[in-house]
mmCIF file of C-alpha atoms in Angstrom:
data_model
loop_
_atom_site.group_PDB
_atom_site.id
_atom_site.type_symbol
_atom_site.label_atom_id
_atom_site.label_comp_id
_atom_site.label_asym_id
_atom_site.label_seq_id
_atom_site.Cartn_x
_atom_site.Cartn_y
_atom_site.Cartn_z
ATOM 1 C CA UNK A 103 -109.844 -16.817 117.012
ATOM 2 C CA UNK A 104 -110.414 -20.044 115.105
ATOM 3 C CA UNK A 105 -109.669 -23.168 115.814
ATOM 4 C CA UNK A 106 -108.572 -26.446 114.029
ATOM 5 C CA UNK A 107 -109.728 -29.873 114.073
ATOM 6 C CA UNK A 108 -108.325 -32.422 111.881
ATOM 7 C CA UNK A 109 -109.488 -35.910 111.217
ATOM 8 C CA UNK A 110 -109.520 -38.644 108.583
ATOM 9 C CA UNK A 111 -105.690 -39.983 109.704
ATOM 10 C CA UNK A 112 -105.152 -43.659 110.095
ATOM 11 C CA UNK A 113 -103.318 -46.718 108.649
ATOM 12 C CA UNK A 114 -102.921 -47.292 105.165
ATOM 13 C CA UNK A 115 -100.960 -49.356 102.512
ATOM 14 C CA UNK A 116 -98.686 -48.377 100.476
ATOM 15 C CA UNK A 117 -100.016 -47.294 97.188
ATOM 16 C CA UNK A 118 -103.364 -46.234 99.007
ATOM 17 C CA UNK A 119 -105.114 -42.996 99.562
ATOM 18 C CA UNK A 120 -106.554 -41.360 102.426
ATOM 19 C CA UNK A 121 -107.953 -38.067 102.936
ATOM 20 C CA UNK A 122 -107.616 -35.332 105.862
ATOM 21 C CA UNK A 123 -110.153 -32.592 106.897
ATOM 22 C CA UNK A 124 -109.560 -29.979 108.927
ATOM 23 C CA UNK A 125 -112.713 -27.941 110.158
ATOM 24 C CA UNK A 126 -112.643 -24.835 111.441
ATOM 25 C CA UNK A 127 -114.435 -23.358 113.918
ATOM 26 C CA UNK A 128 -114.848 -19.599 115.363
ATOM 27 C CA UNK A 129 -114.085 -16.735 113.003
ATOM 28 C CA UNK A 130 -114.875 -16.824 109.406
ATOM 29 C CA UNK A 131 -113.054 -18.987 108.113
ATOM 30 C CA UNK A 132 -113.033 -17.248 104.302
ATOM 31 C CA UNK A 133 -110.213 -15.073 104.994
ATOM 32 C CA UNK A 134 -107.177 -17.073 106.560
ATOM 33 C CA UNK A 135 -105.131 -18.788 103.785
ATOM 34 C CA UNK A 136 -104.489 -22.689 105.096
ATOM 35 C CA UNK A 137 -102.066 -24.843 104.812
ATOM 36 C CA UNK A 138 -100.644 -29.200 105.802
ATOM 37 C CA UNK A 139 -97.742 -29.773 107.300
ATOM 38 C CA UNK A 140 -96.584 -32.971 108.828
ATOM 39 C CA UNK A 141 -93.801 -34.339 111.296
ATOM 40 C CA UNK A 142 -92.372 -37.632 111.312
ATOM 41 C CA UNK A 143 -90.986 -39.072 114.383
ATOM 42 C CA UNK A 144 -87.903 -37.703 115.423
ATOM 43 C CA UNK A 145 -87.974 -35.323 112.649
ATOM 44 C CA UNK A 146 -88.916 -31.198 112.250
ATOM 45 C CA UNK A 147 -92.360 -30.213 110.894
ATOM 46 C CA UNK A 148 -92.469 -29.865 107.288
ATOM 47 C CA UNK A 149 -94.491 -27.893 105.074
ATOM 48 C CA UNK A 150 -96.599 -30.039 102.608
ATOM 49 C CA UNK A 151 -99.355 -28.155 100.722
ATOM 50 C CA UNK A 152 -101.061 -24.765 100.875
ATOM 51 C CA UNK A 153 -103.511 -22.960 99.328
ATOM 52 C CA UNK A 154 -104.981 -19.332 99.515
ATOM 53 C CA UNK A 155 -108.522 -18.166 100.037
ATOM 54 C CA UNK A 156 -109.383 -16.459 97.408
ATOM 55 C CA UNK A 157 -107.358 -17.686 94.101
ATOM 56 C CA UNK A 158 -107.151 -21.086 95.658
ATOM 57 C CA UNK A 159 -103.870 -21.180 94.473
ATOM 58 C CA UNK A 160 -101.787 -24.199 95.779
ATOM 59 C CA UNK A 161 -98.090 -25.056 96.308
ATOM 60 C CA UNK A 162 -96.730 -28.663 97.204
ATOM 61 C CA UNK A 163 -93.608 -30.188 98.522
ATOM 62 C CA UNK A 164 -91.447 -31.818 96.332
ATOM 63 C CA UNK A 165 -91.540 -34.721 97.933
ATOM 64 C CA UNK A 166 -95.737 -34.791 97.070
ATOM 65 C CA UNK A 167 -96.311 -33.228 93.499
ATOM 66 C CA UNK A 168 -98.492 -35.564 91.885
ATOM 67 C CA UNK A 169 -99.703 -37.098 94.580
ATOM 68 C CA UNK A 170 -101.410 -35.176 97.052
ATOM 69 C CA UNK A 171 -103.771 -32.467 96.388
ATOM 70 C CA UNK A 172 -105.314 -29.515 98.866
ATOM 71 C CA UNK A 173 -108.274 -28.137 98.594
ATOM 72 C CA UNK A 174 -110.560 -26.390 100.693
ATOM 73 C CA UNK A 175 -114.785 -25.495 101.050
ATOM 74 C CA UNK A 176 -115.239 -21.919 102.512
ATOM 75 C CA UNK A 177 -118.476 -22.517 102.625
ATOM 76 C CA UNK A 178 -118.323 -25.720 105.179
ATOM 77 C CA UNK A 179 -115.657 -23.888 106.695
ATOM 78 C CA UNK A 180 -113.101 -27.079 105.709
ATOM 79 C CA UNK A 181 -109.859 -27.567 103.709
ATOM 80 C CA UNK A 182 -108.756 -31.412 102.902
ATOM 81 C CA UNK A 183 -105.575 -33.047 101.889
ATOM 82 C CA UNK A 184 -106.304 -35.677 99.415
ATOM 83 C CA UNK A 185 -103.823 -38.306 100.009
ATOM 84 C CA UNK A 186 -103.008 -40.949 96.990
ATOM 85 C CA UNK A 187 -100.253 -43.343 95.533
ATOM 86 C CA UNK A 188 -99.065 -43.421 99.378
ATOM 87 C CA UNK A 189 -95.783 -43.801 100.486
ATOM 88 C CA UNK A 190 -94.184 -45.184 104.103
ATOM 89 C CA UNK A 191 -92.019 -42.075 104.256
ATOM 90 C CA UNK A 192 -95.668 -40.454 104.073
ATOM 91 C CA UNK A 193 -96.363 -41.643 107.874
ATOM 92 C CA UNK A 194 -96.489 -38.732 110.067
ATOM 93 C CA UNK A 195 -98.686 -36.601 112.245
ATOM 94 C CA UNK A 196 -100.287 -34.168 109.974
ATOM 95 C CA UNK A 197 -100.999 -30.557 110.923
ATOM 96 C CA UNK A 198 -103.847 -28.307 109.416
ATOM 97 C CA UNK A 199 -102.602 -24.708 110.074
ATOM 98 C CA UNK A 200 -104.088 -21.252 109.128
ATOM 99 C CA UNK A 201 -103.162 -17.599 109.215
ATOM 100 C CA UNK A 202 -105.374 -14.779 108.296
ATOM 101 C CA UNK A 203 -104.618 -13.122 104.858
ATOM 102 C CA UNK A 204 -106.465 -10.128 103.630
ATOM 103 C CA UNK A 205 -105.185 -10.394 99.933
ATOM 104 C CA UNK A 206 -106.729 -13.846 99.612
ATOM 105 C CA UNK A 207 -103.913 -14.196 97.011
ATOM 106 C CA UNK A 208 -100.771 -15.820 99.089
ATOM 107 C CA UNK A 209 -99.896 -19.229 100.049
ATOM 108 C CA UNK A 210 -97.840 -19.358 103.109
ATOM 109 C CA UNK A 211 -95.203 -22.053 102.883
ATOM 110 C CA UNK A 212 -93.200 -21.465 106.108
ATOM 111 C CA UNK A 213 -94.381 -22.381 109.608
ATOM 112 C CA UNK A 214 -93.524 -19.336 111.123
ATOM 113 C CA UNK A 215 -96.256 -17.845 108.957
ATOM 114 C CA UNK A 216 -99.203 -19.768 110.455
ATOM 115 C CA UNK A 217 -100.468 -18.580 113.852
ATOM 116 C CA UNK A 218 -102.910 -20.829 114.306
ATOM 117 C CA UNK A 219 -102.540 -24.777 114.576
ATOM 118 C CA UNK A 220 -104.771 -28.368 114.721
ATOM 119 C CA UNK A 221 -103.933 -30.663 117.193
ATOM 120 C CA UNK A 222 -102.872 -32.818 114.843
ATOM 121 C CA UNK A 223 -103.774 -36.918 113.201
ATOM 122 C CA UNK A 224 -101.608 -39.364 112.951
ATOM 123 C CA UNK A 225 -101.145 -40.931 109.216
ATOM 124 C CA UNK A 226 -99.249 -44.300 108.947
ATOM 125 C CA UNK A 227 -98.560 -45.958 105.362
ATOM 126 C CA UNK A 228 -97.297 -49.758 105.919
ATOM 127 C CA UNK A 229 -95.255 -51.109 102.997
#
């Protein structure tokens, strides 16, 4: 099993950057490909960046390309989501998620993909 801790979340202004970590604990961590999603009050969870273990190949929502960037450090057993030119649609609680992938090649964009889940930190962006 491994489990998920994020932290970094907190308040920021628009046009600011903030970055999340999300450390993993129990099995290796080398093998699951990872993934941020977030959920804004009232809204579903959405899918905003993942990236594979091996390749390191990403993919990003649309909504942001340009300005947020995943990346992860097998060897600290940690992926971050590098925040910038933040937005107030941006607040939500984000979600590190993980699933384990023997390929090392695929990014998992869907949420039914990931079986395993942090508890979540909260990210607000005043205007």
């Amino acid at each position: 099993q491994v489990q998920l801790v994020e932290s970094g979340g907190g308040l920021v202004q628009a046009g600011g950057s903030l970055r999340l970590s999300c450390a993993a604990s129990g099995r290796t961590f080398s093998t699951y490909a990872t993934g941020w999603f977030r959920q804004a009050a009232g809204k579903e969870r959405d899918f905003v960046a993942g990236i594979s273990w091996r390749s390191g190949s990403t993919i990003y929502a649309d909504s942001v390309k340009g300005r947020f960037s995943i990346s992860r450090d097998n060897a600290k057993n940690t992926v971050y989501l590098q925040m910038n030119s933040t937005k107030p649609e941006d607040t939500a609680v984000y979600y590190c998620a993980a699933v384990i992938d023997y390929s090392g090649y695929y990014v998992y964009t869907r949420e039914y993909s990931y079986t395993h889940w942090g508890q979540g930190t909260q990210v607000t962006v005043s205007s």
